[in-house]
mmCIF file of C-alpha atoms in Angstrom:
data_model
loop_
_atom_site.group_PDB
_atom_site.id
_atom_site.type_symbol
_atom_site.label_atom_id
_atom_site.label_comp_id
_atom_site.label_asym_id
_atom_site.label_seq_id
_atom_site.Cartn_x
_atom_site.Cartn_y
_atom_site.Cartn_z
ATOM 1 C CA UNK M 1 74.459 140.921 84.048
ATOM 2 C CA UNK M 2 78.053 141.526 84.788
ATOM 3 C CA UNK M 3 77.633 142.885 88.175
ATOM 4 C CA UNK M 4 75.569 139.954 89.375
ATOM 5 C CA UNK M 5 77.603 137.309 87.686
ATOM 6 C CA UNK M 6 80.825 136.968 90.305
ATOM 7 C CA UNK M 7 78.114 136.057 92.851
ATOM 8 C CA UNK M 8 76.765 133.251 90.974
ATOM 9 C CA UNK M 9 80.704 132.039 90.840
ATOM 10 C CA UNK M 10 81.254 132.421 94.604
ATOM 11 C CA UNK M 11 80.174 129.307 95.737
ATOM 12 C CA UNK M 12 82.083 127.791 93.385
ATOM 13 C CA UNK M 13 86.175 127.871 94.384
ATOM 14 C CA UNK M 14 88.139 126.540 92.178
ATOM 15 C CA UNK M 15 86.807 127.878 89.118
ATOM 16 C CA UNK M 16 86.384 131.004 90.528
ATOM 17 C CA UNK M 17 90.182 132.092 90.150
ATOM 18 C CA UNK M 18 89.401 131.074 86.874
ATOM 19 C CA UNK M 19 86.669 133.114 86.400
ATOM 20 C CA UNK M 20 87.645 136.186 87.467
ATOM 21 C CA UNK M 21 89.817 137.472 84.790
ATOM 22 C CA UNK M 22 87.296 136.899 82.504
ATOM 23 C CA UNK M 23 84.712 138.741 84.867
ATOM 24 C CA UNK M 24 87.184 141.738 84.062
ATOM 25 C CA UNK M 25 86.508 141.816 80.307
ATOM 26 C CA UNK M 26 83.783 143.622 79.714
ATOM 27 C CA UNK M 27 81.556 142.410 76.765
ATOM 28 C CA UNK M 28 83.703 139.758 76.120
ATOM 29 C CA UNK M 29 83.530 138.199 79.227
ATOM 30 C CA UNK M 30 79.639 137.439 79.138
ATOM 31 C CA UNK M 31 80.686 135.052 76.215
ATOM 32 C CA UNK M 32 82.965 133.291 77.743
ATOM 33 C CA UNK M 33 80.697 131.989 79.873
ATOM 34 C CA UNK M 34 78.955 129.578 77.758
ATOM 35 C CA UNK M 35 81.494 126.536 78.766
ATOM 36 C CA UNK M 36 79.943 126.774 82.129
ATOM 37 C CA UNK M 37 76.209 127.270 81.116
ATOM 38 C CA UNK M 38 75.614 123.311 82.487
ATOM 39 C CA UNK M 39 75.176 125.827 85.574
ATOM 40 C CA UNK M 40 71.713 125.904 84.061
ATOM 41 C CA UNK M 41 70.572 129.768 82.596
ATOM 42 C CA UNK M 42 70.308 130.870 86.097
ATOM 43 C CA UNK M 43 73.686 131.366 85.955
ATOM 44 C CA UNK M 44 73.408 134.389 83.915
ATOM 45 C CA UNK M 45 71.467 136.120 86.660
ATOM 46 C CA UNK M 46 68.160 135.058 88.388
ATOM 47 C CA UNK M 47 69.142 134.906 92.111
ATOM 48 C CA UNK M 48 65.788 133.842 92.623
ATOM 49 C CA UNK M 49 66.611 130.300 92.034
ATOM 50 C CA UNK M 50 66.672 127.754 94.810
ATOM 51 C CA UNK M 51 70.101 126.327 95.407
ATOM 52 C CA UNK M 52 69.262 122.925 95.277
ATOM 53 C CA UNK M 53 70.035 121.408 92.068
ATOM 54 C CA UNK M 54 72.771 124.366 91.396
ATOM 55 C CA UNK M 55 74.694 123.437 94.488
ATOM 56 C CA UNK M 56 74.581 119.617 94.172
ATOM 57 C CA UNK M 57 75.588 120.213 90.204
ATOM 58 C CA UNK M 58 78.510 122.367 91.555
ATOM 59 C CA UNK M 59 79.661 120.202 94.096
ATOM 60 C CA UNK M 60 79.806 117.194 91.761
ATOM 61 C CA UNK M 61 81.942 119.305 89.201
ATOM 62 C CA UNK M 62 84.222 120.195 91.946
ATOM 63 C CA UNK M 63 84.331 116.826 93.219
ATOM 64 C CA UNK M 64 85.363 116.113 89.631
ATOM 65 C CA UNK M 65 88.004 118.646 89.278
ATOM 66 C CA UNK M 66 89.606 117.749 92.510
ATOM 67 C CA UNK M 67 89.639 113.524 91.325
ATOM 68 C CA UNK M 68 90.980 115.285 87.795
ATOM 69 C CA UNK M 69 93.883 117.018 90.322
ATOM 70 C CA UNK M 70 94.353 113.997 92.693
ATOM 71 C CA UNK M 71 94.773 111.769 89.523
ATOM 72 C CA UNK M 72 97.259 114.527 87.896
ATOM 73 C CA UNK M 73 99.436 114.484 91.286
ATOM 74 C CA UNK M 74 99.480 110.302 91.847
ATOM 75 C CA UNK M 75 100.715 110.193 87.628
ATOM 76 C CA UNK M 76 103.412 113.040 88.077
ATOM 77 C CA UNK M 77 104.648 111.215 91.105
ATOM 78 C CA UNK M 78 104.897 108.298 89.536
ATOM 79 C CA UNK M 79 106.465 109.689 86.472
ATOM 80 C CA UNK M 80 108.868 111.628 89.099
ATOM 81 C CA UNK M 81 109.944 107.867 90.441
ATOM 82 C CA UNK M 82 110.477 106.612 87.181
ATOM 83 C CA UNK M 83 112.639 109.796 86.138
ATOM 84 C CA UNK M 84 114.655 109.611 89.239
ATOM 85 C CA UNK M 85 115.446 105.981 88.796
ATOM 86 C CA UNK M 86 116.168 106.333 85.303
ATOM 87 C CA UNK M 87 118.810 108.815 86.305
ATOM 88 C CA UNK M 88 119.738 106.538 89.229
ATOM 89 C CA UNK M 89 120.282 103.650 86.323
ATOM 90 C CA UNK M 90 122.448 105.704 83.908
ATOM 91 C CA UNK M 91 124.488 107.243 87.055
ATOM 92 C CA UNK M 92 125.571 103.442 87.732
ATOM 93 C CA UNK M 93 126.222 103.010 83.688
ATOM 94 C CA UNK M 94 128.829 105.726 84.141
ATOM 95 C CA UNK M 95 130.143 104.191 86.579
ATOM 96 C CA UNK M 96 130.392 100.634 84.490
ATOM 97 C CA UNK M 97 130.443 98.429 87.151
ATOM 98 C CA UNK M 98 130.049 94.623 86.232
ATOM 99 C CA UNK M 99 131.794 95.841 82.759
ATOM 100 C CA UNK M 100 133.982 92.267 82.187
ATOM 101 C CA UNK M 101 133.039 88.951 81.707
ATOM 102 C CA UNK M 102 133.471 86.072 84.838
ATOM 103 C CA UNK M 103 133.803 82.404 84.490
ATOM 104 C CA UNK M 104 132.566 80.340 87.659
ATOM 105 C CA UNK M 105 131.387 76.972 88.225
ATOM 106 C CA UNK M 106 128.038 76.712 89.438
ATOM 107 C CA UNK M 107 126.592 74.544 92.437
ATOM 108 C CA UNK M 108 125.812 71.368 89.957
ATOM 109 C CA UNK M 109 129.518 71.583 88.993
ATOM 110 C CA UNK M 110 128.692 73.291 85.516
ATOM 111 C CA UNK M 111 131.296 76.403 83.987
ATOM 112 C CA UNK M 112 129.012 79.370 84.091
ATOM 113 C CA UNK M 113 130.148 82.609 82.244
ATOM 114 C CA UNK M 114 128.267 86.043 82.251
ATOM 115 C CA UNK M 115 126.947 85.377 78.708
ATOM 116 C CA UNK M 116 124.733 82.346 79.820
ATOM 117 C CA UNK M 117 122.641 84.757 81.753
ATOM 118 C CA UNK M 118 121.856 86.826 79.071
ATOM 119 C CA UNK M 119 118.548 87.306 78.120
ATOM 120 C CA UNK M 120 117.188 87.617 82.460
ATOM 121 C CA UNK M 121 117.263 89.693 84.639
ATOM 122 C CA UNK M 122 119.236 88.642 87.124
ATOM 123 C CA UNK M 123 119.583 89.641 91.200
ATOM 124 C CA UNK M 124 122.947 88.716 92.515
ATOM 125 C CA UNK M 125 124.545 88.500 95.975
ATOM 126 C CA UNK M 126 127.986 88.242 96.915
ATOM 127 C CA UNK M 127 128.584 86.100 100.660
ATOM 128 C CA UNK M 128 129.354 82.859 101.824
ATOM 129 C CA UNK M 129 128.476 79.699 103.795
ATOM 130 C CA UNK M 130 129.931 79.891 106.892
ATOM 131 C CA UNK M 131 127.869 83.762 107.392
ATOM 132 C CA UNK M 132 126.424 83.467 110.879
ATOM 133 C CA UNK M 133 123.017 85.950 110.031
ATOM 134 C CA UNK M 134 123.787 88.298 107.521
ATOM 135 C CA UNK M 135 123.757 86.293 104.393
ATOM 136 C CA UNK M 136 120.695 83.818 105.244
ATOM 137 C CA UNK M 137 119.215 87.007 106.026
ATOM 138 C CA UNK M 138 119.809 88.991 102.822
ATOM 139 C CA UNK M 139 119.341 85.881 100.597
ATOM 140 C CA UNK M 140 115.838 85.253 102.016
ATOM 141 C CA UNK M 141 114.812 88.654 101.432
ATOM 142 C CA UNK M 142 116.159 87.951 97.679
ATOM 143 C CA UNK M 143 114.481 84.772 97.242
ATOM 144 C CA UNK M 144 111.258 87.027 98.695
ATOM 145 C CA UNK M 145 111.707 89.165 95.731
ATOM 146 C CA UNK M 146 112.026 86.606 93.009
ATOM 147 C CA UNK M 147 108.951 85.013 94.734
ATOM 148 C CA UNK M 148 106.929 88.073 94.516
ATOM 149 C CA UNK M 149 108.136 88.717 91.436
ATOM 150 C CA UNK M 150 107.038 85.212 90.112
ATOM 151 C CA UNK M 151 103.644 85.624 91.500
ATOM 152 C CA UNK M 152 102.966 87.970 88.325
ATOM 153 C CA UNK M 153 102.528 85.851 85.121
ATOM 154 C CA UNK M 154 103.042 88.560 83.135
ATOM 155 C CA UNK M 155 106.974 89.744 84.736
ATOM 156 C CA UNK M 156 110.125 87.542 83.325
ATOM 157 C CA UNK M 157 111.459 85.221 85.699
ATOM 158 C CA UNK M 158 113.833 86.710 87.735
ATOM 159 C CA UNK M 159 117.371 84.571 88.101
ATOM 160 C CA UNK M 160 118.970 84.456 91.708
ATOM 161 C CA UNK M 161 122.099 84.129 92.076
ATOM 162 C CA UNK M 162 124.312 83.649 95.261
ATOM 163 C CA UNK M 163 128.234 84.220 94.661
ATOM 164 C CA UNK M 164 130.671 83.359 97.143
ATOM 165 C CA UNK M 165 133.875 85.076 98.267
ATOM 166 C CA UNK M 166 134.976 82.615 100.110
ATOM 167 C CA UNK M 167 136.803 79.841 97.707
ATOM 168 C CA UNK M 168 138.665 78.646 100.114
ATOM 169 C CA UNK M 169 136.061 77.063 101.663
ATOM 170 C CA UNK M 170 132.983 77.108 99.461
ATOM 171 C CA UNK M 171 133.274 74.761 96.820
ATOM 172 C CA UNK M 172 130.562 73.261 94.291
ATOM 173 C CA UNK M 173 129.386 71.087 97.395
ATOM 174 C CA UNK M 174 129.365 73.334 100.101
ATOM 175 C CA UNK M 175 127.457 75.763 97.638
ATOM 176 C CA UNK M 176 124.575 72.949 96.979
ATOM 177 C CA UNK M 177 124.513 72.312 100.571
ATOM 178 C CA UNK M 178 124.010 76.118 100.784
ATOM 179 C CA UNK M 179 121.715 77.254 98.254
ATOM 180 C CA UNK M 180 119.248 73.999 98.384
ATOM 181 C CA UNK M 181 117.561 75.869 101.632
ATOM 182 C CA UNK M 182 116.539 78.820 100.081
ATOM 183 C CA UNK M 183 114.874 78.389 96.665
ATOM 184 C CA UNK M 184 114.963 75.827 93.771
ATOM 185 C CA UNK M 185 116.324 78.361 91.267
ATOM 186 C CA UNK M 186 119.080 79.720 93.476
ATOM 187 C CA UNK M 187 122.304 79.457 91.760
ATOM 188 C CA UNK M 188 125.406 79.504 93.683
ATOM 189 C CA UNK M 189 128.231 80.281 91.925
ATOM 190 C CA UNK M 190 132.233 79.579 92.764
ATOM 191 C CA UNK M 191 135.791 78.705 91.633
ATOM 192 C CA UNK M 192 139.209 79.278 91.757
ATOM 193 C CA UNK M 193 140.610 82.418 94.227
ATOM 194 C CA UNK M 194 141.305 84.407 90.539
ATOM 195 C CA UNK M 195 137.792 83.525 89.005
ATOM 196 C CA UNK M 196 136.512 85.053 92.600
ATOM 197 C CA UNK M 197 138.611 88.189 93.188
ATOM 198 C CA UNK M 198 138.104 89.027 89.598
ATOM 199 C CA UNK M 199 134.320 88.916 89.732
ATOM 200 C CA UNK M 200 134.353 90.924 92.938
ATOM 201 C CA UNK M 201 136.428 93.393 91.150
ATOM 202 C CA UNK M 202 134.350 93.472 88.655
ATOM 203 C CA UNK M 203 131.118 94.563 90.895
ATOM 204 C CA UNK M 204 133.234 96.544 93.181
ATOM 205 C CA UNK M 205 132.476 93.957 96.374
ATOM 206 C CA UNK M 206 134.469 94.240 98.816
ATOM 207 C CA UNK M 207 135.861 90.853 101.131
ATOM 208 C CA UNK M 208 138.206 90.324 103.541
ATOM 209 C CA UNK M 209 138.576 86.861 105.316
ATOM 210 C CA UNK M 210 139.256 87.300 109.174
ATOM 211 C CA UNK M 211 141.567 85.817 111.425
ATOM 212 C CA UNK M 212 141.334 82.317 112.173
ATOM 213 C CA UNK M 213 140.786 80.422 115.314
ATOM 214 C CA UNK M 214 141.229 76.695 116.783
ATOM 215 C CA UNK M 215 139.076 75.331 114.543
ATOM 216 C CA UNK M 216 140.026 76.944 111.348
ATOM 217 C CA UNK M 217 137.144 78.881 110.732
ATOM 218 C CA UNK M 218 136.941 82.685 110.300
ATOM 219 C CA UNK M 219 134.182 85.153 108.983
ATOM 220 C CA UNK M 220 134.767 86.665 106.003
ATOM 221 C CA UNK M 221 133.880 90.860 106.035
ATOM 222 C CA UNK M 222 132.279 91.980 102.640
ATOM 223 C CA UNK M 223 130.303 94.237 101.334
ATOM 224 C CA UNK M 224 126.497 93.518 101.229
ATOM 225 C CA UNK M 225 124.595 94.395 98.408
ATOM 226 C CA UNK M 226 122.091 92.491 95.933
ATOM 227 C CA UNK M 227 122.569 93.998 92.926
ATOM 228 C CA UNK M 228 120.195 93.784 89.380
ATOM 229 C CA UNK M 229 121.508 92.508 86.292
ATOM 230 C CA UNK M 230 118.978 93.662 83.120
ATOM 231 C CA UNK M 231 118.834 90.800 80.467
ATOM 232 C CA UNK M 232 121.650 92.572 77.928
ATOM 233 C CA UNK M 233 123.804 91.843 81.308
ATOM 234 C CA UNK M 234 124.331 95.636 82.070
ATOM 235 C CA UNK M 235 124.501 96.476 85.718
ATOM 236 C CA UNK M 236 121.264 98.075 86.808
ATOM 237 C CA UNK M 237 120.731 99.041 90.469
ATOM 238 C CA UNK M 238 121.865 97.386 93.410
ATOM 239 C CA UNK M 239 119.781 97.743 96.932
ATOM 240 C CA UNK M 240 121.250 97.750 100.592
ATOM 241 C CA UNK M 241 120.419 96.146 103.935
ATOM 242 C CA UNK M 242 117.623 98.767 104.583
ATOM 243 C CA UNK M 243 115.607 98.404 101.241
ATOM 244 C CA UNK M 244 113.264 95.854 102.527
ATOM 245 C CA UNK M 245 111.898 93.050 99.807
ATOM 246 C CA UNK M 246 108.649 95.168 98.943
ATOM 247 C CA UNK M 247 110.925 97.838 97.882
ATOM 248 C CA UNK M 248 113.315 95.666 96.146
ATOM 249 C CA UNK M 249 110.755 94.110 93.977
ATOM 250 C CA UNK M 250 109.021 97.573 93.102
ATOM 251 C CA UNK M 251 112.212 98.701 91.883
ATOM 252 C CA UNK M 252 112.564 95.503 89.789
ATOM 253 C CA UNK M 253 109.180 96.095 88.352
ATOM 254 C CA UNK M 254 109.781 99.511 87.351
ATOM 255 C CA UNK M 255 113.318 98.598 85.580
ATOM 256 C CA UNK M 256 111.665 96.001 84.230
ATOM 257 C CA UNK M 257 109.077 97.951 82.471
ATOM 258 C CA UNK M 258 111.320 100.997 81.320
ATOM 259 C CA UNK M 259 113.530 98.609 80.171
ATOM 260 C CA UNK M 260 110.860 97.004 77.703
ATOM 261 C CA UNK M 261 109.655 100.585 76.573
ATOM 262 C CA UNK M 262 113.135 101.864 75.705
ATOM 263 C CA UNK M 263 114.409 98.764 73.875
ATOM 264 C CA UNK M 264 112.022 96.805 72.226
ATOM 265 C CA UNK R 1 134.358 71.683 109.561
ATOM 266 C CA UNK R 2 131.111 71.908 107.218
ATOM 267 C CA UNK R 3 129.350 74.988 107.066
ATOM 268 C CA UNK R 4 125.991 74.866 109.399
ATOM 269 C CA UNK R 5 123.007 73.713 107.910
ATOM 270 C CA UNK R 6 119.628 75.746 107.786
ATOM 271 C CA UNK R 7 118.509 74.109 110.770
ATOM 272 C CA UNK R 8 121.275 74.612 112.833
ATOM 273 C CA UNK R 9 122.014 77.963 112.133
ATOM 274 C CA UNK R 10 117.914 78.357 113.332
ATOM 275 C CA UNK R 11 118.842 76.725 116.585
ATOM 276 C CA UNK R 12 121.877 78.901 117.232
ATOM 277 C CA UNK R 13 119.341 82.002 116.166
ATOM 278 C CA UNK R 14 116.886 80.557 118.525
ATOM 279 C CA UNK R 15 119.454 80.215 121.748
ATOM 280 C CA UNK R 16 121.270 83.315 121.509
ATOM 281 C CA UNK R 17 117.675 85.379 120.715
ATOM 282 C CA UNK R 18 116.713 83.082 124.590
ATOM 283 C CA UNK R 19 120.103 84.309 125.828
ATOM 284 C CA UNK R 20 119.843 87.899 124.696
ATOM 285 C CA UNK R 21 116.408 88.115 126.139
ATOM 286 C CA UNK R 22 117.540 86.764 129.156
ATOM 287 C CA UNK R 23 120.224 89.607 129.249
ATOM 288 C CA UNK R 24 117.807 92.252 128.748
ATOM 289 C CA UNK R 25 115.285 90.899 131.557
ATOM 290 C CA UNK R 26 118.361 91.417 133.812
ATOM 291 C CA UNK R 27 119.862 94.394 132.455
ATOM 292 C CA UNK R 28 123.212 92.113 131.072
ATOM 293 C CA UNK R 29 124.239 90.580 134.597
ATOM 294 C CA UNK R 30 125.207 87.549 132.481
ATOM 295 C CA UNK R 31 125.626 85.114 135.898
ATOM 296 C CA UNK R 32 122.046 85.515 135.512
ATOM 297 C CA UNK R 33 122.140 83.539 132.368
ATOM 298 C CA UNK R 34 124.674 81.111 132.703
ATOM 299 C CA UNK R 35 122.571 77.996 131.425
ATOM 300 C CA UNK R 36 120.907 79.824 128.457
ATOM 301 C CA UNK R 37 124.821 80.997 128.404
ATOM 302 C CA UNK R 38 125.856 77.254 127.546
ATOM 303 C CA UNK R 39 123.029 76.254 125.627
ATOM 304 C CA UNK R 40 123.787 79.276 123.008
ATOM 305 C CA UNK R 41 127.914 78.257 123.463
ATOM 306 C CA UNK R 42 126.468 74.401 122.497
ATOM 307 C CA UNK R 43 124.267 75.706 119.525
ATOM 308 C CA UNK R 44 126.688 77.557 117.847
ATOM 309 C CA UNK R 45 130.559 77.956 116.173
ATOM 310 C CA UNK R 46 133.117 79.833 118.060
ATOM 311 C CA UNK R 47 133.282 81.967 115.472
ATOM 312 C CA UNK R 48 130.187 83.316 115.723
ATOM 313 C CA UNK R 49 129.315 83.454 119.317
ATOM 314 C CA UNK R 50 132.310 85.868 118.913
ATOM 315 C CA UNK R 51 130.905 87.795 116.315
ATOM 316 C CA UNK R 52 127.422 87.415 118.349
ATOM 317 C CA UNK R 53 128.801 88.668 121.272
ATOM 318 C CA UNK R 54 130.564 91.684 119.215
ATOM 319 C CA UNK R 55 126.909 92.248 117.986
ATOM 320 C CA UNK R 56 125.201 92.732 121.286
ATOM 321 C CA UNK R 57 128.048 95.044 122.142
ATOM 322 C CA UNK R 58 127.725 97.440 119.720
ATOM 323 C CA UNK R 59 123.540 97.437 119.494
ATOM 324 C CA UNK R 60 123.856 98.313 123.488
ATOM 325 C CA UNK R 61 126.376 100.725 122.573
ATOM 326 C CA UNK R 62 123.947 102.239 119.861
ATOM 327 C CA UNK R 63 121.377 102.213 121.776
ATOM 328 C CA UNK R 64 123.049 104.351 124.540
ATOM 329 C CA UNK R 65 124.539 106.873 121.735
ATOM 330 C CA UNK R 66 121.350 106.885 120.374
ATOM 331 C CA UNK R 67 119.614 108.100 123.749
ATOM 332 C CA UNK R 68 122.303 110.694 124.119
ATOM 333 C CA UNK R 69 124.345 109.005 127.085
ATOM 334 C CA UNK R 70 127.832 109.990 125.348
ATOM 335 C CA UNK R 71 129.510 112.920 126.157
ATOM 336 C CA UNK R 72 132.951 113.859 124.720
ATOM 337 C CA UNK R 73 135.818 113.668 126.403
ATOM 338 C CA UNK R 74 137.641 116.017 127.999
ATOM 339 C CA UNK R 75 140.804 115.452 125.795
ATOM 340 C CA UNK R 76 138.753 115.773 122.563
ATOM 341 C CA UNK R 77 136.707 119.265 123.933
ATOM 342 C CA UNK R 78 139.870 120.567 124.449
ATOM 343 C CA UNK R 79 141.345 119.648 121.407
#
């Protein structure tokens, strides 16, 4: 029985690695193969057998064992994402960016203070009016996001926000002028030179108006970034100009559901 | 001097994306392009038919890098 029993196994390749330590047990080994006696009792010997059902019986379990693997490998990879992100979001806790609170008016002319958005989540970009592509460009791949985003009745709205850092020019109605063309819940946010350079500290942006010309205008240079906001108003990721919306909104949705597991 | 509205900021798009085609149909001999030229100048602030201009400058430049058309200098290789 034991001789003829690794060629019943041969046609059989996964298991077979399995298999053939147990082959190697003497007496012992013959028991072990009960688990796999589906194989029918010509398992145990009869070569005689035609193939047929045998074959079509091992190709199904393999079939099986390979979906079993494929499955295994898509849920570790997706576990591996959410690990790395999770490591990604306490790396930018560390660095506790978007730590104090900011006062601004918004577009409508109202005070706004980081408290009022508590309870979203909240995607944020820094720019201003007078941006000849950038800006338009990044704020319509934001307002892609929150559309996605609000495509899925069971996500949290998401709130945009557009902050400028240009004062000097961008007041409340410059900022309503602005925002109107993008989407109805884009809020843009301004105020006084200090209420602007102390946000921008505050998310480490980066602006620098240019020199001007005849007409008075000038470009201002900043850093471009939309960052995430979670709804206790902690700094969460923040995505560049290569992360295209798709990615951005994936991300979103995997922040937003770790952050529903961890603290509710 | 208000800050251009959707719509015009699509039309300056739209006439420097003519002009810039233009260029590249005649390998940047801008007096080939001297009316799609004005019609971008029209369309859009100084400002940022400089910074447009700066644009196309450095993509042509990157492009070039990026095909391996830069070779150091002699002062830097012997430095």
């Amino acid at each position: 029985m034991l001789a003829r029993a690794p060629k019943a196994w041969h046609g059989f390749f996964p298991l077979k690695l399995l298999a053939l330590p147990r082959i190697q047990g003497g007496q012992a080994g013959q028991v072990r193969y009960r688990p796999f006696s589906r194989q029918g009792p010509a398992e145990t010997g009869r070569l005689g057998q035609p193939q047929g059902p045998r074959l079509r019986t091992r190709l199904l379990i393999t079939a099986l064992f390979g979906a079993g693997l494929g499955g295994a490998w898509l849920a570790l990879r997706a576990e591996k994402e959410q690990w790395r992100q999770q490591q990604r979001t306490e790396a930018l806790r560390r660095a506790a960016v978007g730590q104090g609170d900011f006062s601004l008016l918004d577009h409508r002319g109202q005070v706004r203070c980081k408290a009022d958005f508590r309870g979203q989540w909240v995607l944020m970009y820094f720019g201003f009016t007078h941006c000849p592509d950038i800006c338009p460009d990044e704020l319509e791949k934001l307002v892609q996001v929150v559309q996605q985003l609000e495509a899925e009745p069971s996500l949290p709205p998401v709130q945009p926000l557009f902050i400028t850092v240009d004062p000097e020019r961008d007041d409340v109605a410059a900022m309503a002028r602005y925002v109107k063309d993008f989407h109805p819940r884009l809020l843009g946010l301004t105020g006084s030179a200090e209420q602007v350079a102390q946000v921008s500290r505050s998310y480490r942006v980066y602006y620098s108006a240019g020199p001007k010309d005849e007409d008075q205008d000038y470009i201002v240079d900043h850093s471009i970034a939309i960052y995430l906001l979670s709804p206790d108003g902690i700094f969460t990721d923040y995505y560049g100009r290569a992360r295209s919306a798709q990615q951005i909104a994936d991300s979103v949705r995997r922040h937003m559901a770790t952050f529903r597991s961890v603290l509710r | 001097m208000a800050a251009p509205s959707m719509k015009e900021r699509q039309a300056c798009w739209g006439a420097r994306d003519a002009y810039w085609k233009c260029l590249d149909e005649n390998t940047e001999d801008a007096s080939q392009c001297k009316k799609l030229r004005s019609s971008f100048e029209s369309s859009c602030p100084q400002q940022w038919i400089k910074y447009f201009d700066k644009r196309r400058d450095y993509l042509k430049f990157k492009e070039k890098f990026e095909a391996g058309e830069f070779q150091p200098s002699r002062t830097t290789e012997k430095s």
